[in-house]
PDB file of C-alpha atoms in Angstrom:
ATOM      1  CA  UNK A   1      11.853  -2.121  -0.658  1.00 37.00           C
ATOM      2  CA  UNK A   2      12.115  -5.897  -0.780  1.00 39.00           C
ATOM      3  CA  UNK A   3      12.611  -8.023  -3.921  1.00 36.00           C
ATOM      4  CA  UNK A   4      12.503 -11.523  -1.800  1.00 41.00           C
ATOM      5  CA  UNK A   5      10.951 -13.132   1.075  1.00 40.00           C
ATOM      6  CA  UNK A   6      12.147 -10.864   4.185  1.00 47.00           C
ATOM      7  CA  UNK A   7      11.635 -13.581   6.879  1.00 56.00           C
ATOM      8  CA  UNK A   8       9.997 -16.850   7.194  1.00 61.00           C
ATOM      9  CA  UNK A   9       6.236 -16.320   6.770  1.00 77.00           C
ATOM     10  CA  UNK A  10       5.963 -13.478   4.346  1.00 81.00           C
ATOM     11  CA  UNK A  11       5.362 -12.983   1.184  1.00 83.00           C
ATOM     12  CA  UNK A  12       7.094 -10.301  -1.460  1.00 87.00           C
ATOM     13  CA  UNK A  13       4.494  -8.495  -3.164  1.00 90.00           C
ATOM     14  CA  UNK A  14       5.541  -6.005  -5.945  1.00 93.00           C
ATOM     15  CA  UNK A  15       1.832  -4.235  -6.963  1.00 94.00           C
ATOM     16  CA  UNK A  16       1.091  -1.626  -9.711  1.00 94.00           C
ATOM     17  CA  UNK A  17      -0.929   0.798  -9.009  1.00 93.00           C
ATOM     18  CA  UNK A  18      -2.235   1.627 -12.600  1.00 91.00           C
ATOM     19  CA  UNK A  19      -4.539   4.553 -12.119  1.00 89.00           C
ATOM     20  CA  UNK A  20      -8.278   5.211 -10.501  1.00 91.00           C
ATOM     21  CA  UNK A  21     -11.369   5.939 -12.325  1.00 90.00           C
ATOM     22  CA  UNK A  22     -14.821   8.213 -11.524  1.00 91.00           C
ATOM     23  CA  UNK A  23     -12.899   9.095  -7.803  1.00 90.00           C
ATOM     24  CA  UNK A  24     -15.019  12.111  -6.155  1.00 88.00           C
ATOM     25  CA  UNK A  25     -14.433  14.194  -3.025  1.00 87.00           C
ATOM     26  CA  UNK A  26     -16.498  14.249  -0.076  1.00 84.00           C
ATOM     27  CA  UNK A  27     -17.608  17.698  -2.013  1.00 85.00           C
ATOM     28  CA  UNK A  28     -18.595  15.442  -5.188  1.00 87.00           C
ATOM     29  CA  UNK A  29     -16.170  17.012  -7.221  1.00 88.00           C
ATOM     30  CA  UNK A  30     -14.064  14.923  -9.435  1.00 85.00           C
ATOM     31  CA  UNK A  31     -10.637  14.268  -7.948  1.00 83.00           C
ATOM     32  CA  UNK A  32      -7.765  15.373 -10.326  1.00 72.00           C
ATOM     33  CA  UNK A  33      -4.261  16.173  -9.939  1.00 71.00           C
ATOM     34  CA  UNK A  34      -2.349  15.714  -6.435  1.00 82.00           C
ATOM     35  CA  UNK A  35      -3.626  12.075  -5.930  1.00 88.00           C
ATOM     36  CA  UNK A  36      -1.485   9.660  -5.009  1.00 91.00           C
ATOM     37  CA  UNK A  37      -2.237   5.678  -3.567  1.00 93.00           C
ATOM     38  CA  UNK A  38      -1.227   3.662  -0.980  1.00 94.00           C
ATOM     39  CA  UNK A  39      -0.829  -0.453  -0.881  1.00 95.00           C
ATOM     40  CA  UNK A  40      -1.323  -1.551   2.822  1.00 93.00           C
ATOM     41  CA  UNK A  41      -0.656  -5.104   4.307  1.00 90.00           C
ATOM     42  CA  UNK A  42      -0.874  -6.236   7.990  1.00 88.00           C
ATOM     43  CA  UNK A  43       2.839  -5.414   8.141  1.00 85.00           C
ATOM     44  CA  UNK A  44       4.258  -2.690   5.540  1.00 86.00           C
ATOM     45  CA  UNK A  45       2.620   0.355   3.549  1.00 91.00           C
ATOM     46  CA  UNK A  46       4.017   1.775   0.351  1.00 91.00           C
ATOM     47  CA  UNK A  47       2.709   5.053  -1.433  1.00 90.00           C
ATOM     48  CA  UNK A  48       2.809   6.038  -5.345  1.00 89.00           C
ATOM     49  CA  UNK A  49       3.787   9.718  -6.344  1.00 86.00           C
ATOM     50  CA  UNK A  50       1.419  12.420  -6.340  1.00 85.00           C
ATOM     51  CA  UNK A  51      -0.256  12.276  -9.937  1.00 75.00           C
ATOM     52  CA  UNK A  52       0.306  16.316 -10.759  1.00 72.00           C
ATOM     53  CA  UNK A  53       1.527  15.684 -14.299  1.00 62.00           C
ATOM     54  CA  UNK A  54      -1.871  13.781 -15.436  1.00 53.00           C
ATOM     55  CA  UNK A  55      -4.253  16.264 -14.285  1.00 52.00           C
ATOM     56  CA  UNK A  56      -6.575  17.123 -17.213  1.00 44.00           C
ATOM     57  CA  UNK A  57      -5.182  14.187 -19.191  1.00 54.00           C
ATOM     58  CA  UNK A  58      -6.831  11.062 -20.513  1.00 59.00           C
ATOM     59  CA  UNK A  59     -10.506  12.236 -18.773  1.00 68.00           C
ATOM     60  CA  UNK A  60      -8.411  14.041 -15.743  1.00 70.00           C
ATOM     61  CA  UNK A  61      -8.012  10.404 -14.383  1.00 82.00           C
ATOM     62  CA  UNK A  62      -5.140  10.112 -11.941  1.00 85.00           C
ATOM     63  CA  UNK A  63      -2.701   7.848 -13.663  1.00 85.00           C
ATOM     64  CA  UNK A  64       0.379   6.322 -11.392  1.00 87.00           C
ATOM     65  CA  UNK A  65       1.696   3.163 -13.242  1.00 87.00           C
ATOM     66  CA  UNK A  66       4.141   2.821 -10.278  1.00 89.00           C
ATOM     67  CA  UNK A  67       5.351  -0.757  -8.949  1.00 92.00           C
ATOM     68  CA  UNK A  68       5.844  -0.653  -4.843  1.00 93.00           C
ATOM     69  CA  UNK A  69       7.043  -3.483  -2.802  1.00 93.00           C
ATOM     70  CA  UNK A  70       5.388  -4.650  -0.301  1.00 92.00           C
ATOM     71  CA  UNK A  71       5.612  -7.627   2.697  1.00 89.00           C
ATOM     72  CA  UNK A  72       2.584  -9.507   3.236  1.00 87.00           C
ATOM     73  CA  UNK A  73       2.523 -12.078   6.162  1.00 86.00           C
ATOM     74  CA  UNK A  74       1.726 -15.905   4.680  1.00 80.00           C
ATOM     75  CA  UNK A  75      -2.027 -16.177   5.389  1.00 83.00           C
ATOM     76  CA  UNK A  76      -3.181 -12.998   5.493  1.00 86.00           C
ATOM     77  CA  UNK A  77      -6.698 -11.918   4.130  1.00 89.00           C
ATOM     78  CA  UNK A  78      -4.951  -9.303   1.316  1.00 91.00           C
ATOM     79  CA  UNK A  79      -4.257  -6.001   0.930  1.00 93.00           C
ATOM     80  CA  UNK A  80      -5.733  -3.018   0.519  1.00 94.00           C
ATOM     81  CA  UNK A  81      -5.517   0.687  -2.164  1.00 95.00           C
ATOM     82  CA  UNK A  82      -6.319   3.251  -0.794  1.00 94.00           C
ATOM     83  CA  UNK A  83      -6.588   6.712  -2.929  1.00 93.00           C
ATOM     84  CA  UNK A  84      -5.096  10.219  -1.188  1.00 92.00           C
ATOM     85  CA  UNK A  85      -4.672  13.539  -1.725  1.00 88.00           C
ATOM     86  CA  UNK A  86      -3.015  16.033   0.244  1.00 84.00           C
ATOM     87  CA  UNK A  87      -5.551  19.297   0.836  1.00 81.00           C
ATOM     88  CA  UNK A  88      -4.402  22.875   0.347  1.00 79.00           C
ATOM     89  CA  UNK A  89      -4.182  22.925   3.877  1.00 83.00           C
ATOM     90  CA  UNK A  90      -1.358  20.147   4.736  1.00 80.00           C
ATOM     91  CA  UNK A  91      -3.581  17.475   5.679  1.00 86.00           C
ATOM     92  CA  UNK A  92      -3.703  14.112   3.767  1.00 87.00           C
ATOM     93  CA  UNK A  93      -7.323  12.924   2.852  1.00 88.00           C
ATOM     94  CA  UNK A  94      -8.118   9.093   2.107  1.00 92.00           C
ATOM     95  CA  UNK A  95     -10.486   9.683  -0.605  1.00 92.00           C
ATOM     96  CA  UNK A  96     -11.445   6.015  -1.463  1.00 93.00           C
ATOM     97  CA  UNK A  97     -10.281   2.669  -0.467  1.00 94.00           C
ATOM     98  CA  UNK A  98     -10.650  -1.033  -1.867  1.00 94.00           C
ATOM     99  CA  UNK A  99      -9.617  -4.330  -0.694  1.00 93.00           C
ATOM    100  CA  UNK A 100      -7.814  -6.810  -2.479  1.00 94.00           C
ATOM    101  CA  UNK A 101      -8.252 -10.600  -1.335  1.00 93.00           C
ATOM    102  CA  UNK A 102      -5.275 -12.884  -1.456  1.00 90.00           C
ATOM    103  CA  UNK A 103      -6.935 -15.133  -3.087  1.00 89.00           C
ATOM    104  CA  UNK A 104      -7.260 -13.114  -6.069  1.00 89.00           C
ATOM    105  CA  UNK A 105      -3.168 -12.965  -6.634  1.00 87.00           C
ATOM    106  CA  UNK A 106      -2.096 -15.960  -5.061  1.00 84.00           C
ATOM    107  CA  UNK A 107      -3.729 -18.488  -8.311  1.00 83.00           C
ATOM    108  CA  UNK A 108      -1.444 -19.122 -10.921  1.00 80.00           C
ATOM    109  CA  UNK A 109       2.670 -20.221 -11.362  1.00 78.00           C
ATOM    110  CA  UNK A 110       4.960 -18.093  -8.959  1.00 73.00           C
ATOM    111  CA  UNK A 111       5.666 -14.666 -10.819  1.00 85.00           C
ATOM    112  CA  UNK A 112       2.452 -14.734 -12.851  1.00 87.00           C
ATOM    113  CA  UNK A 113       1.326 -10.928 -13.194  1.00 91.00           C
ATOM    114  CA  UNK A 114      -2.170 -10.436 -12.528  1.00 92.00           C
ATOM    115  CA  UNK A 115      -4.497  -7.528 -13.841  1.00 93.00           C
ATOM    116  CA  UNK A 116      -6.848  -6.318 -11.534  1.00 93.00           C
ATOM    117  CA  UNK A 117      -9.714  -3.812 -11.335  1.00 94.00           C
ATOM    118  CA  UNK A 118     -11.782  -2.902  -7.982  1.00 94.00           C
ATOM    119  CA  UNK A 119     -14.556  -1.216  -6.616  1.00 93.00           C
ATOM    120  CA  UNK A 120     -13.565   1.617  -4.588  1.00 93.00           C
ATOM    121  CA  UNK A 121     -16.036   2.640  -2.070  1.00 92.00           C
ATOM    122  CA  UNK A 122     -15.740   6.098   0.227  1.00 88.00           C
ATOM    123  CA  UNK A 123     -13.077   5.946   2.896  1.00 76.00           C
ATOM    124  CA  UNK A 124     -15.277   6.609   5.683  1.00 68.00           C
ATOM    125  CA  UNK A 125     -16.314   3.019   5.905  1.00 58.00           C
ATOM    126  CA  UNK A 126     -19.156   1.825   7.759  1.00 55.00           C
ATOM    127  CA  UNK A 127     -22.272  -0.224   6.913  1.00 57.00           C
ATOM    128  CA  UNK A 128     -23.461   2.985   4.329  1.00 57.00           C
ATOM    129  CA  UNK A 129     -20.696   3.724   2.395  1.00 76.00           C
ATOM    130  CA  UNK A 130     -21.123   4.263  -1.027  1.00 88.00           C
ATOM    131  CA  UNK A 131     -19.253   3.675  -3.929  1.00 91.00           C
ATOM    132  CA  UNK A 132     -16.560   5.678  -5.659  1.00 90.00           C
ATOM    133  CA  UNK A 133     -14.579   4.564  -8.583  1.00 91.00           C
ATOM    134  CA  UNK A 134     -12.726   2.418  -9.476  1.00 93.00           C
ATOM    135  CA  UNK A 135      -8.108   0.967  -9.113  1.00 94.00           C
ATOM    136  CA  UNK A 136      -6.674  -0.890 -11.773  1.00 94.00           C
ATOM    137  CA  UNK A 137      -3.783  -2.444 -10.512  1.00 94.00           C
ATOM    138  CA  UNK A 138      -1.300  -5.669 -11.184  1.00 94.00           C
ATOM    139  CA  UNK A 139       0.334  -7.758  -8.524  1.00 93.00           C
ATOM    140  CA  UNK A 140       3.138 -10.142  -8.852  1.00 92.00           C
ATOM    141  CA  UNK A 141       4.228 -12.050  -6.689  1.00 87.00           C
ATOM    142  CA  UNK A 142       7.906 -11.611  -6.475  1.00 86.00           C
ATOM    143  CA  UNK A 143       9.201 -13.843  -3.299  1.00 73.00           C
ATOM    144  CA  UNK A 144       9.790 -16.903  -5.302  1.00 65.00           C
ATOM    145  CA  UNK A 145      12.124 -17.397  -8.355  1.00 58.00           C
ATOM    146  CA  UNK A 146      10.543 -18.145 -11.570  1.00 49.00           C
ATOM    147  CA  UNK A 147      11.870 -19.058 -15.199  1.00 53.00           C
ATOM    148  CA  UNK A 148      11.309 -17.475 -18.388  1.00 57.00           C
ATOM    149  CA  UNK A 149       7.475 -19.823 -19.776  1.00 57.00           C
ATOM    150  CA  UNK A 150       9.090 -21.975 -22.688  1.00 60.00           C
ATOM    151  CA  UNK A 151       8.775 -20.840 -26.141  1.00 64.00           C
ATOM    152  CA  UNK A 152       4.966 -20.706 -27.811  1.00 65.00           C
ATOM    153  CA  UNK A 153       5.018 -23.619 -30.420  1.00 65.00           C
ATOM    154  CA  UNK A 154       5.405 -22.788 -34.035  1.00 66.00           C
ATOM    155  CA  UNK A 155       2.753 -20.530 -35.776  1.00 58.00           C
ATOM    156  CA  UNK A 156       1.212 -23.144 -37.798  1.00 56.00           C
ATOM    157  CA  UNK A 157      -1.837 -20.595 -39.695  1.00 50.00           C
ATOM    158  CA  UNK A 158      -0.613 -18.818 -42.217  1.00 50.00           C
ATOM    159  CA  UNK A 159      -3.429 -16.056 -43.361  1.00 47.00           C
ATOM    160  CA  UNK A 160      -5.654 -14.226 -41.349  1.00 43.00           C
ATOM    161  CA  UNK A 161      -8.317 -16.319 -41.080  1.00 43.00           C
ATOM    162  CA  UNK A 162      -8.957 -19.206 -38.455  1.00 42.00           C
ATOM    163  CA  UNK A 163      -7.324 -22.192 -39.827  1.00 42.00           C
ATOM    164  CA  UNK A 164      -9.258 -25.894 -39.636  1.00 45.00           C
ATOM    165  CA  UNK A 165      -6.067 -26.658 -37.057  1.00 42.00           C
ATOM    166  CA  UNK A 166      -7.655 -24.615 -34.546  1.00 44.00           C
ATOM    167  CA  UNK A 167      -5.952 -20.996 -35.087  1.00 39.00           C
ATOM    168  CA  UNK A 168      -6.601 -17.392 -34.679  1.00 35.00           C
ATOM    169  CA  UNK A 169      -7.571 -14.869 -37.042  1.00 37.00           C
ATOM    170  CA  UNK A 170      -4.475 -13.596 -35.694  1.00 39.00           C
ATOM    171  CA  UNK A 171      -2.538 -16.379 -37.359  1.00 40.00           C
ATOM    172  CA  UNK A 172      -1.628 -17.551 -33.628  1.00 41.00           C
ATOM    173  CA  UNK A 173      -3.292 -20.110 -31.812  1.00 43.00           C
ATOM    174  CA  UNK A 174      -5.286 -19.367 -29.214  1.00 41.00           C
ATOM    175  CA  UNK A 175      -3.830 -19.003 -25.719  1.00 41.00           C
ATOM    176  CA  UNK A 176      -6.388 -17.742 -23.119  1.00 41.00           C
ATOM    177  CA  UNK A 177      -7.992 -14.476 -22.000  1.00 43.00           C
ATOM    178  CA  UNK A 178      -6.862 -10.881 -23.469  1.00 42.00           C
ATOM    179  CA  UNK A 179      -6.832  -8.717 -20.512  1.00 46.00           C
ATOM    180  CA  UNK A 180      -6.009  -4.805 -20.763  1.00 44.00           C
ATOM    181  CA  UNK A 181      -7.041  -1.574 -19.059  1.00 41.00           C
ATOM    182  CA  UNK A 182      -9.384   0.141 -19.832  1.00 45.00           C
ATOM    183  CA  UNK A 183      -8.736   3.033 -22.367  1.00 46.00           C
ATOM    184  CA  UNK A 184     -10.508   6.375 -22.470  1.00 48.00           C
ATOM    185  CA  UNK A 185     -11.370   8.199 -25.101  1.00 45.00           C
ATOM    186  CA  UNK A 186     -12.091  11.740 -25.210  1.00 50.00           C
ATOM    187  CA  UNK A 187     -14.149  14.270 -27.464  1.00 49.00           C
ATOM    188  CA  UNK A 188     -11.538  14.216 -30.510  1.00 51.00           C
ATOM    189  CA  UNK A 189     -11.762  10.418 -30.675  1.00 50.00           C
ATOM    190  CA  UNK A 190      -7.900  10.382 -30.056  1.00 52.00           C
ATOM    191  CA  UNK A 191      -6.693   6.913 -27.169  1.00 51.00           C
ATOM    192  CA  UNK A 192      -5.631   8.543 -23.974  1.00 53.00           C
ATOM    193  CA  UNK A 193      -2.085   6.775 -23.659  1.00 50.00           C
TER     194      UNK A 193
END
C-alpha cells in the first residue's frame, strides 16, 4: 500500500469504498452477505473485505467503509468499483461495476476528501447493459502533503435563528454544501448506522 507518490507520474489515491445499494445477481436476487469491492487503475487493484458481518443489516446492504491505496498514472481517465462475490462454488463473480472519472477527484486543494455516489451498471458490459445499484465511495488524494485548513472565524450568531450578519440557524455561518450518505431506514423507524 502506498501513502505517497511511488514514481514520477503517478498519483496516490487512498478511496473508501462506503457500501453499494439495490445490487442484484444475474438471478435478480438481492446480493447480501459475501460481497466485497475492488478499486482498479491502469496500474494497481486493491479489494475491500468480504461484507459477511452486514448481511441482513441496515436493508441487507453490503457495507465496507474500508480505505485502499491505490497508484493511478498522472493522466489517466479514472478508476473504476467493481462489486464481487465469491459463489458457493469457488469462483469470484463481478456483480456490478462503475467508473469513476478523474476529473471528479482531482477539483479541489490537495487532500480534499470527496464524497461520491455512482451508477453501477451489470458487469457484463456491452452496449445493453442495464443498471444495478448504486457505490458510495470517498477519494482523497493522498500523494501530496497538505496542512491542517486554518481555523473557521469566530461564531458571531448567537441564537438559533439566522442572524442579519448572514448566519445559520445553526448559529454558524454558512460554509458550503452538506454532503452525507445516504441513510436507510427500516420498518421500526430506527437509522441503520
Amino acid at each position: 500500500m502506498m501513502a505517497r507518490a511511488t514514481a514520477a507520474g503517478m498519483m496516490a489515491l487512498e478511496v473508501t469504498v462506503v457500501s453499494a445499494e439495490e445490487v442484484v445477481l444475474p438471478t435478480g436476487r438481492a446480493l447480501g452477505g459475501g460481497a466485497y469491492a475492488v478499486v482498479r487503475t491502469a496500474s494497481a487493484a486493491a479489494c475491500t473485505h468480504v461484507d459477511e458481518d452486514s448481511y441482513g443489516d441496515c436493508n441487507g446492504y453490503p457495507y465496507w467503509s474500508e480505505a485502499v491505496r491505490v497508484a493511478v498514472p498522472a493522466g489517466a481517465g479514472g478508476l473504476a468499483v467493481e462489486i464481487c462475490r465469491r459463489r458457493s462454488n469457488g469462483r469470484v463473480e463481478t456483480v456490478a461495476a462503475a467508473r469513476v472519472p478523474a476529473d471528479d477527484f482531482m477539483v479541489g486543494p490537495p487532500g480534499h476528501l470527496h464524497c461520491l455516489s455512482y451508477r453501477l451498471f451489470d458487469a457484463a458490459g456491452g452496449r445493453s447493459s442495464r443498471r444495478n445499484g448504486i457505490v458510495n465511495i470517498t477519494v482523497r488524494r493522498t500523494d501530496v502533503k497538505h496542512t491542517a485548513p486554518p481555523p473557521p472565524p469566530p461564531v458571531k450568531a448567537t441564537n438559533a435563528r439566522a442572524s442579519a450578519s448572514g448566519g445559520s440557524c445553526y448559529g454558524v455561518p454558512p460554509a458550503g454544501a452538506a454532503m452525507g450518505y445516504p441513510v436507510g431506514f427500516p420498518a421500526d423507524g430506527r437509522a441503520c448506522v
